[in-house]
């Protein structure tokens, strides 16, 4: 059955969006549409141009016999900013404030539309970064970690705060949870990731950064490399912030637990993108 160009473009776009960072050989599309590879190359040029013009992402071509094309999500700032501003308005409710300057985010983290969009935007910040694994810590960071990892075509590694028989042999470290100055434990199965993995650390919220630091320490036990750190929301700046290099979509700027007021602004996501 022959496919018209318009049909090929629609189906090809859908396939590429569903398979981010997968290498798709041109022959795959040529056979799928019973078309010549030259026609497929022309189709892909149109898809690439439109993706880039509409701020959706880009296509990278891998030359050679084992080559093909890979879709990389790369949401433009014009596309991302309205979403982040909407997120700010959603978060800026004083009744979200919790003791210790933490925030109630469970409703947002339970909203697949929000989490998937945030995942695409965070993944866009690493379009030129090689990432083998996305790491998070149970529990609230898990939905966002999966949303980011699905765009990076990587597995998710979930650090636990306790050891379970079902995890097999594990590595554990103790860390100081920043603000609370509590000694806490992090545990990870020895089978969770290969030695030397390049890891993107993702979490929902960062206050003092103790949790992120804990994951960094754990990573050292696997000779892993921190490829990046991304959080949905960062608490307002505090002196003893343990982590400097990270990206956030939203930040709390002025929290007054007593007055129950909260100011929220864009995180450093856009700032760091312009600096890159
Ligand atoms: O920067 P820090 O001061 O370390 O705080 C950030 C931690 C605290 C909170 O997790 P918890 O509510 O402790 O745990 P869970 O995600 O399981 O609810 C949040 O999800 C981050 O992981």
Short mmCIF file of C-alpha atoms and ligand atoms in Angstrom, two decimals:
data_model
loop_
_atom_site.label_atom_id
_atom_site.label_comp_id
_atom_site.label_asym_id
_atom_site.label_seq_id
_atom_site.Cartn_x
_atom_site.Cartn_y
_atom_site.Cartn_z
CA UNK A 1 0.00 0.00 0.00
CA UNK A 2 1.49 3.39 -0.99
CA UNK A 3 1.33 6.29 1.51
CA UNK A 4 0.91 9.89 0.39
CA UNK A 5 3.51 12.34 1.78
CA UNK A 6 0.94 13.94 4.11
CA UNK A 7 0.12 10.51 5.59
CA UNK A 8 3.81 9.63 5.94
CA UNK A 9 4.55 12.92 7.71
CA UNK A 10 1.75 12.44 10.24
CA UNK A 11 2.62 8.83 11.01
CA UNK A 12 6.40 9.53 11.05
CA UNK A 13 5.93 12.45 13.48
CA UNK A 14 3.79 10.34 15.77
CA UNK A 15 6.35 7.53 15.73
CA UNK A 16 9.31 9.83 16.45
CA UNK A 17 7.50 11.61 19.31
CA UNK A 18 6.69 8.22 20.83
CA UNK A 19 10.33 7.07 20.57
CA UNK A 20 12.53 9.95 21.76
CA UNK A 21 16.31 9.34 21.48
CA UNK A 22 15.73 6.00 19.71
CA UNK A 23 17.84 5.53 16.57
CA UNK A 24 15.34 4.89 13.78
CA UNK A 25 16.94 3.61 10.55
CA UNK A 26 15.70 5.21 7.31
CA UNK A 27 14.98 1.70 6.05
CA UNK A 28 12.45 1.34 8.88
CA UNK A 29 10.40 4.20 7.46
CA UNK A 30 11.08 3.18 3.83
CA UNK A 31 9.60 -0.26 4.52
CA UNK A 32 6.80 1.09 6.72
CA UNK A 33 5.56 3.31 3.89
CA UNK A 34 6.87 1.33 0.88
CA UNK A 35 8.72 4.47 -0.16
CA UNK A 36 12.19 5.22 -1.48
CA UNK A 37 14.81 6.29 1.09
CA UNK A 38 15.21 9.53 -0.87
CA UNK A 39 11.53 10.36 -0.24
CA UNK A 40 11.96 9.48 3.44
CA UNK A 41 14.98 11.80 3.70
CA UNK A 42 12.88 14.62 2.22
CA UNK A 43 10.06 13.81 4.67
CA UNK A 44 12.48 13.90 7.63
CA UNK A 45 13.86 17.26 6.51
CA UNK A 46 10.31 18.67 6.67
CA UNK A 47 9.69 17.11 10.10
CA UNK A 48 13.02 18.45 11.43
CA UNK A 49 12.34 21.97 10.15
CA UNK A 50 8.83 22.02 11.60
CA UNK A 51 9.94 20.57 14.95
CA UNK A 52 12.57 23.30 15.25
CA UNK A 53 10.29 26.11 14.06
CA UNK A 54 7.50 25.08 16.47
CA UNK A 55 9.90 24.64 19.44
CA UNK A 56 9.13 20.93 19.78
CA UNK A 57 12.58 19.43 19.37
CA UNK A 58 15.08 18.43 16.75
CA UNK A 59 16.13 15.47 14.63
CA UNK A 60 19.73 14.33 14.60
CA UNK A 61 20.91 12.25 11.65
CA UNK A 62 23.36 9.44 12.31
CA UNK A 63 25.26 8.70 9.09
CA UNK A 64 26.46 5.31 7.87
CA UNK A 65 25.01 1.87 7.29
CA UNK A 66 23.91 1.56 10.93
CA UNK A 67 22.70 5.14 10.85
CA UNK A 68 19.29 6.69 10.92
CA UNK A 69 17.53 9.52 12.72
CA UNK A 70 16.94 10.36 16.39
CA UNK A 71 14.33 12.70 17.86
CA UNK A 72 15.49 14.92 20.76
CA UNK A 73 12.85 16.82 22.66
CA UNK A 74 13.81 20.49 22.93
CA UNK A 75 10.90 22.62 24.08
CA UNK A 76 11.54 26.28 23.25
CA UNK A 77 11.48 28.90 26.02
CA UNK A 78 8.49 30.51 24.27
CA UNK A 79 6.64 27.23 24.67
CA UNK A 80 7.96 26.49 28.20
CA UNK A 81 7.52 29.89 29.86
CA UNK A 82 3.68 30.01 29.86
CA UNK A 83 3.64 26.53 31.41
CA UNK A 84 6.11 27.53 34.14
CA UNK A 85 4.12 30.68 34.88
CA UNK A 86 0.95 28.58 35.18
CA UNK A 87 2.82 26.24 37.54
CA UNK A 88 3.88 29.25 39.64
CA UNK A 89 0.27 30.37 40.02
CA UNK A 90 -0.76 26.84 40.96
CA UNK A 91 1.97 26.61 43.60
CA UNK A 92 1.61 30.10 45.05
CA UNK A 93 -1.16 29.15 47.48
CA UNK A 94 -0.28 29.71 51.16
CA UNK A 95 -2.21 26.59 52.14
CA UNK A 96 0.52 24.58 50.41
CA UNK A 97 2.99 25.64 53.07
CA UNK A 98 4.12 22.89 55.43
CA UNK A 99 6.19 23.08 58.62
CA UNK A 100 9.93 23.55 57.97
CA UNK A 101 9.35 25.52 54.76
CA UNK A 102 8.35 22.45 52.77
CA UNK A 103 5.50 22.51 50.26
CA UNK A 104 2.47 20.29 49.61
CA UNK A 105 2.97 19.23 45.96
CA UNK A 106 1.25 15.83 45.88
CA UNK A 107 -1.74 17.06 43.82
CA UNK A 108 0.62 18.53 41.20
CA UNK A 109 2.84 15.44 41.14
CA UNK A 110 -0.31 13.34 40.70
CA UNK A 111 -1.37 15.29 37.60
CA UNK A 112 -0.03 13.41 34.55
CA UNK A 113 -0.52 16.36 32.16
CA UNK A 114 1.55 18.67 34.36
CA UNK A 115 4.22 16.07 35.13
CA UNK A 116 4.61 15.01 31.49
CA UNK A 117 4.97 18.62 30.34
CA UNK A 118 7.49 19.35 33.10
CA UNK A 119 9.34 16.19 32.10
CA UNK A 120 9.64 17.37 28.49
CA UNK A 121 10.87 20.80 29.56
CA UNK A 122 13.46 19.41 31.98
CA UNK A 123 14.64 16.87 29.36
CA UNK A 124 15.04 19.79 26.92
CA UNK A 125 17.72 21.27 29.15
CA UNK A 126 19.89 18.21 28.47
CA UNK A 127 19.43 17.91 24.71
CA UNK A 128 23.23 17.92 24.25
CA UNK A 129 24.02 15.81 27.31
CA UNK A 130 24.75 12.10 27.35
CA UNK A 131 22.64 10.58 30.12
CA UNK A 132 22.51 6.87 30.96
CA UNK A 133 20.15 6.90 33.94
CA UNK A 134 17.68 9.20 35.71
CA UNK A 135 17.95 8.86 39.50
CA UNK A 136 15.43 9.95 42.11
CA UNK A 137 14.58 9.14 45.70
CA UNK A 138 11.29 7.62 46.85
CA UNK A 139 8.62 8.84 46.87
CA UNK A 140 7.44 12.16 45.47
CA UNK A 141 10.26 12.47 42.96
CA UNK A 142 9.24 9.28 41.14
CA UNK A 143 6.52 10.61 38.77
CA UNK A 144 8.73 13.45 37.51
CA UNK A 145 11.73 11.14 37.15
CA UNK A 146 9.72 8.84 34.88
CA UNK A 147 8.44 11.77 32.83
CA UNK A 148 12.01 13.01 32.25
CA UNK A 149 13.44 9.53 31.62
CA UNK A 150 10.73 8.74 29.05
CA UNK A 151 12.00 11.71 27.02
CA UNK A 152 15.64 10.71 27.45
CA UNK A 153 15.02 7.04 26.68
CA UNK A 154 16.78 6.01 29.90
CA UNK A 155 15.88 3.78 32.84
CA UNK A 156 14.83 5.25 36.21
CA UNK A 157 16.74 4.31 39.35
CA UNK A 158 14.81 4.83 42.59
CA UNK A 159 16.80 5.30 45.77
CA UNK A 160 15.04 4.05 48.90
CA UNK A 161 15.35 5.20 52.48
CA UNK A 162 15.19 1.63 53.78
CA UNK A 163 16.50 -1.74 52.79
CA UNK A 164 14.12 -4.37 51.35
CA UNK A 165 14.80 -8.05 50.82
CA UNK A 166 13.30 -7.72 47.34
CA UNK A 167 16.11 -5.33 46.34
CA UNK A 168 18.80 -7.99 46.64
CA UNK A 169 22.30 -6.89 47.71
CA UNK A 170 22.36 -3.13 48.31
CA UNK A 171 24.70 -0.19 48.85
CA UNK A 172 23.71 2.25 51.59
CA UNK A 173 25.00 5.62 52.74
CA UNK A 174 24.08 7.98 55.57
CA UNK A 175 23.62 11.68 54.91
CA UNK A 176 22.56 14.78 56.80
CA UNK A 177 19.19 15.98 55.57
CA UNK A 178 20.18 19.67 55.25
CA UNK A 179 17.62 21.77 57.06
CA UNK A 180 16.47 19.17 59.57
CA UNK A 181 20.11 18.18 60.32
CA UNK A 182 18.80 14.63 60.69
CA UNK A 183 21.03 11.70 59.81
CA UNK A 184 19.16 9.74 57.17
CA UNK A 185 19.95 6.66 55.13
CA UNK A 186 19.78 6.03 51.40
CA UNK A 187 19.80 2.52 49.97
CA UNK A 188 20.22 1.36 46.36
CA UNK A 189 20.34 -2.12 44.89
CA UNK A 190 23.77 -3.06 43.58
CA UNK A 191 22.06 -4.17 40.35
CA UNK A 192 20.38 -0.78 39.78
CA UNK A 193 22.91 0.68 37.35
CA UNK A 194 26.20 -0.16 35.64
CA UNK A 195 29.47 1.23 37.05
CA UNK A 196 30.38 4.62 35.58
CA UNK A 197 26.84 5.62 34.58
CA UNK A 198 26.18 9.25 33.68
CA UNK A 199 23.25 10.12 35.92
CA UNK A 200 20.66 12.90 35.87
CA UNK A 201 19.34 13.44 39.40
CA UNK A 202 15.69 14.51 39.49
CA UNK A 203 13.51 15.38 42.47
CA UNK A 204 10.28 17.24 43.08
CA UNK A 205 11.56 19.69 45.68
CA UNK A 206 14.90 20.93 46.98
CA UNK A 207 15.25 22.82 50.25
CA UNK A 208 18.68 22.49 51.85
CA UNK A 209 19.85 20.03 49.18
CA UNK A 210 20.71 17.27 51.66
CA UNK A 211 18.65 14.74 49.72
CA UNK A 212 20.37 15.58 46.43
CA UNK A 213 23.76 15.47 48.18
CA UNK A 214 22.84 12.04 49.52
CA UNK A 215 22.18 10.80 45.99
CA UNK A 216 25.49 12.27 44.83
CA UNK A 217 27.30 10.39 47.62
CA UNK A 218 25.47 7.19 46.68
CA UNK A 219 26.49 7.69 43.05
CA UNK A 220 30.15 7.73 44.09
CA UNK A 221 29.72 4.16 45.33
CA UNK A 222 28.89 3.23 41.70
CA UNK A 223 31.69 5.37 40.21
CA UNK A 224 28.90 7.27 38.56
CA UNK A 225 29.03 10.82 37.16
CA UNK A 226 26.46 13.52 37.86
CA UNK A 227 25.30 14.57 34.37
CA UNK A 228 22.87 17.09 35.89
CA UNK A 229 20.49 17.92 38.74
CA UNK A 230 16.93 19.08 38.11
CA UNK A 231 14.11 19.82 40.52
CA UNK A 232 10.55 21.00 39.90
CA UNK A 233 10.59 23.48 42.80
CA UNK A 234 13.43 24.90 44.85
CA UNK A 235 12.86 26.47 48.26
CA UNK A 236 13.94 30.03 48.81
CA UNK A 237 17.71 30.47 49.05
CA UNK A 238 19.11 29.40 52.38
CA UNK A 239 22.70 29.88 53.53
CA UNK A 240 23.37 26.23 54.16
CA UNK A 241 22.17 25.18 50.67
CA UNK A 242 24.40 22.18 49.98
CA UNK A 243 23.97 22.09 46.21
CA UNK A 244 25.01 24.84 43.74
CA UNK A 245 24.80 23.37 40.26
CA UNK A 246 21.14 22.48 39.53
CA UNK A 247 18.17 23.53 37.41
CA UNK A 248 14.73 24.36 38.79
CA UNK A 249 11.48 25.27 37.03
CA UNK A 250 9.99 27.17 39.97
CA UNK A 251 11.46 28.77 43.07
CA UNK A 252 9.96 30.02 46.30
CA UNK A 253 11.16 33.57 46.78
CA UNK A 254 9.64 34.67 50.02
CA UNK A 255 8.02 32.29 52.48
CA UNK A 256 6.55 33.50 55.74
CA UNK A 257 5.25 30.49 57.62
CA UNK A 258 3.92 32.65 60.46
CA UNK A 259 2.00 35.02 58.14
CA UNK A 260 1.26 32.06 55.86
CA UNK A 261 2.38 34.00 52.77
CA UNK A 262 4.36 32.63 49.85
CA UNK A 263 5.94 34.32 46.82
CA UNK A 264 6.83 32.18 43.82
CA UNK A 265 8.88 32.93 40.69
CA UNK A 266 10.44 31.18 37.71
CA UNK A 267 13.34 28.96 38.72
CA UNK A 268 16.80 29.24 37.15
CA UNK A 269 15.86 27.03 34.20
CA UNK A 270 15.59 29.83 31.66
CA UNK A 271 18.56 31.75 33.01
CA UNK A 272 20.92 28.80 32.61
CA UNK A 273 19.62 28.05 29.12
CA UNK A 274 20.55 31.53 27.92
CA UNK A 275 24.00 31.16 29.50
CA UNK A 276 24.71 27.84 27.73
O1 LIG B 1 16.58 19.49 50.02
P1 LIG B 1 16.14 18.74 51.27
O2 LIG B 1 16.18 19.61 52.50
O3 LIG B 1 16.87 17.45 51.41
O4 LIG B 1 14.56 18.37 51.09
C1 LIG B 1 14.08 17.87 49.85
C2 LIG B 1 13.47 16.47 50.00
C3 LIG B 1 12.36 16.46 51.03
C4 LIG B 1 11.14 15.86 50.36
O5 LIG B 1 11.12 14.45 50.46
P2 LIG B 1 10.37 13.73 51.69
O6 LIG B 1 9.05 14.39 51.89
O7 LIG B 1 11.32 13.69 52.85
O8 LIG B 1 10.20 12.22 51.19
P3 LIG B 1 9.11 11.66 50.13
O9 LIG B 1 9.58 12.15 48.77
O10 LIG B 1 9.22 10.19 50.27
O11 LIG B 1 7.78 12.22 50.51
C5 LIG B 1 11.32 16.16 48.89
O12 LIG B 1 10.61 15.21 48.09
C6 LIG B 1 12.82 16.06 48.68
O13 LIG B 1 13.19 14.74 48.37
#
